[in-house]
Coordinates of C-alpha atoms in Angstrom, one line a residue:
X1 CA 155.0 66.2 202.1
X2 CA 155.2 68.7 199.6
X3 CA 154.6 68.2 195.8
X4 CA 154.7 70.6 192.6
X5 CA 153.5 69.0 189.9
X6 CA 152.2 70.1 186.3
X7 CA 149.6 66.7 186.4
X8 CA 146.3 66.5 187.5
X9 CA 145.7 65.8 191.1
X10 CA 144.2 62.8 192.3
X11 CA 142.1 63.4 194.8
X12 CA 141.1 59.5 195.3
X13 CA 144.6 58.6 196.8
X14 CA 144.6 61.8 199.8
X15 CA 143.2 60.2 202.0
X16 CA 145.3 57.2 201.9
X17 CA 148.6 59.0 202.6
X18 CA 147.4 60.7 205.5
X19 CA 145.5 58.1 206.9
X20 CA 148.0 56.8 210.2
X21 CA 147.1 54.8 213.0
X22 CA 146.3 57.8 215.5
X23 CA 144.4 60.0 213.0
X24 CA 141.0 60.9 214.3
X25 CA 140.8 63.3 211.9
X26 CA 141.8 64.2 208.1
X27 CA 141.0 67.3 206.5
X28 CA 141.4 67.6 202.7
X29 CA 141.5 71.7 201.4
X30 CA 140.7 71.2 197.2
X31 CA 141.2 74.6 195.8
X32 CA 139.0 74.4 192.1
X33 CA 139.5 77.2 189.2
X34 CA 136.2 78.6 189.1
X35 CA 133.8 80.4 186.1
X36 CA 133.6 83.6 187.8
X37 CA 136.2 85.9 189.2
X38 CA 135.3 89.9 190.1
X39 CA 132.4 89.4 187.3
X40 CA 134.7 88.5 184.9
X41 CA 134.4 84.7 183.7
X42 CA 137.2 82.6 183.8
X43 CA 138.5 80.4 180.2
X44 CA 141.4 79.1 182.2
X45 CA 144.7 79.7 184.9
X46 CA 148.4 79.5 183.6
X47 CA 150.4 78.7 187.0
X48 CA 153.7 79.3 186.4
X49 CA 156.9 79.3 189.1
X50 CA 159.6 81.9 188.9
X51 CA 162.5 81.5 192.1
X52 CA 162.8 78.9 194.8
X53 CA 159.1 77.0 194.7
X54 CA 159.9 74.1 196.2
X55 CA 162.4 75.8 199.2
X56 CA 159.3 78.3 199.4
X57 CA 156.5 75.5 200.2
X58 CA 159.3 73.6 202.7
X59 CA 159.1 76.9 204.3
X60 CA 155.5 76.9 204.2
X61 CA 155.5 72.6 205.3
X62 CA 157.8 73.6 208.0
X63 CA 156.0 76.9 210.0
X64 CA 152.5 74.7 210.1
X65 CA 154.4 71.7 211.3
X66 CA 156.1 73.6 214.1
X67 CA 152.6 75.2 214.8
X68 CA 149.7 72.5 214.5
X69 CA 150.2 68.8 216.5
X70 CA 149.3 67.1 213.5
X71 CA 150.9 63.5 212.2
X72 CA 151.3 64.3 208.7
X73 CA 150.6 67.2 205.9
X74 CA 150.5 67.3 201.9
X75 CA 151.0 70.4 200.5
X76 CA 150.1 69.9 196.9
X77 CA 150.1 72.8 194.2
X78 CA 150.0 72.7 190.5
X79 CA 151.4 74.5 187.3
X80 CA 150.3 74.8 183.4
X81 CA 147.4 75.1 181.7
X82 CA 144.5 74.4 184.3
X83 CA 140.6 74.4 183.4
X84 CA 137.2 75.4 184.8
X85 CA 137.3 72.4 187.4
X86 CA 140.6 71.7 187.7
X87 CA 142.2 71.4 191.4
X88 CA 144.6 74.4 191.4
X89 CA 145.9 72.9 195.2
X90 CA 145.6 70.4 198.3
X91 CA 146.2 71.2 201.6
X92 CA 145.7 68.0 203.9
X93 CA 146.2 67.4 207.4
X94 CA 145.9 64.5 210.0
X95 CA 146.1 63.9 213.2
X96 CA 144.6 62.8 216.8
X97 CA 142.3 65.9 216.8
X98 CA 140.0 67.1 214.7
X99 CA 140.8 71.5 216.2
X100 CA 145.1 70.7 214.7
X101 CA 143.6 69.8 211.3
X102 CA 141.3 71.9 210.6
X103 CA 143.8 74.8 211.9
X104 CA 146.8 73.9 209.8
X105 CA 144.8 73.4 207.1
X106 CA 142.9 76.6 207.0
X107 CA 146.7 78.5 207.8
X108 CA 148.1 76.2 204.9
X109 CA 145.7 78.1 202.9
X110 CA 146.1 81.2 203.7
X111 CA 149.7 80.8 203.1
X112 CA 149.4 79.7 199.6
X113 CA 148.1 82.7 199.0
X114 CA 151.1 84.7 200.0
X115 CA 153.3 82.6 198.0
X116 CA 155.6 84.7 195.2
X117 CA 156.8 82.1 193.6
X118 CA 153.5 80.8 192.2
X119 CA 152.6 83.1 189.7
X120 CA 149.1 83.0 188.7
X121 CA 147.9 84.4 185.0
X122 CA 144.0 84.1 185.1
X123 CA 143.3 84.3 180.4
X124 CA 138.9 85.7 180.4
X125 CA 136.4 84.7 178.3
X126 CA 135.8 87.2 175.3
X127 CA 132.7 88.8 174.9
X128 CA 131.1 88.3 172.0
X129 CA 130.4 91.4 169.7
X130 CA 126.8 91.9 168.5
X131 CA 126.3 94.1 166.1

């Protein structure tokens, strides 16, 4: 499953969406907006879409499912203006064994970083001038 949304991600529902009778492991990775980046204080991050973001997400999902023996996968990406602590993305997998679930999530996160259709613009806090 893939989702692209400008709404906040409800982390409480992800486990139930992935739970299957044969799942011995569910791994969920949440990327969140952090306060600092490269030594600068972040105010917010704006994510905009350029191009076929849905196609890019589907291709990532397809490649992950070809490689990893999982019961289910959920990939979510946010768009819009995100504040400190907001969830940027979710890579989640349910599998019979933990190695597949962990491996898929790690590869999905790396895949998120390479996506071209999600443009990121960090807004940094302005330093107050001292007199």
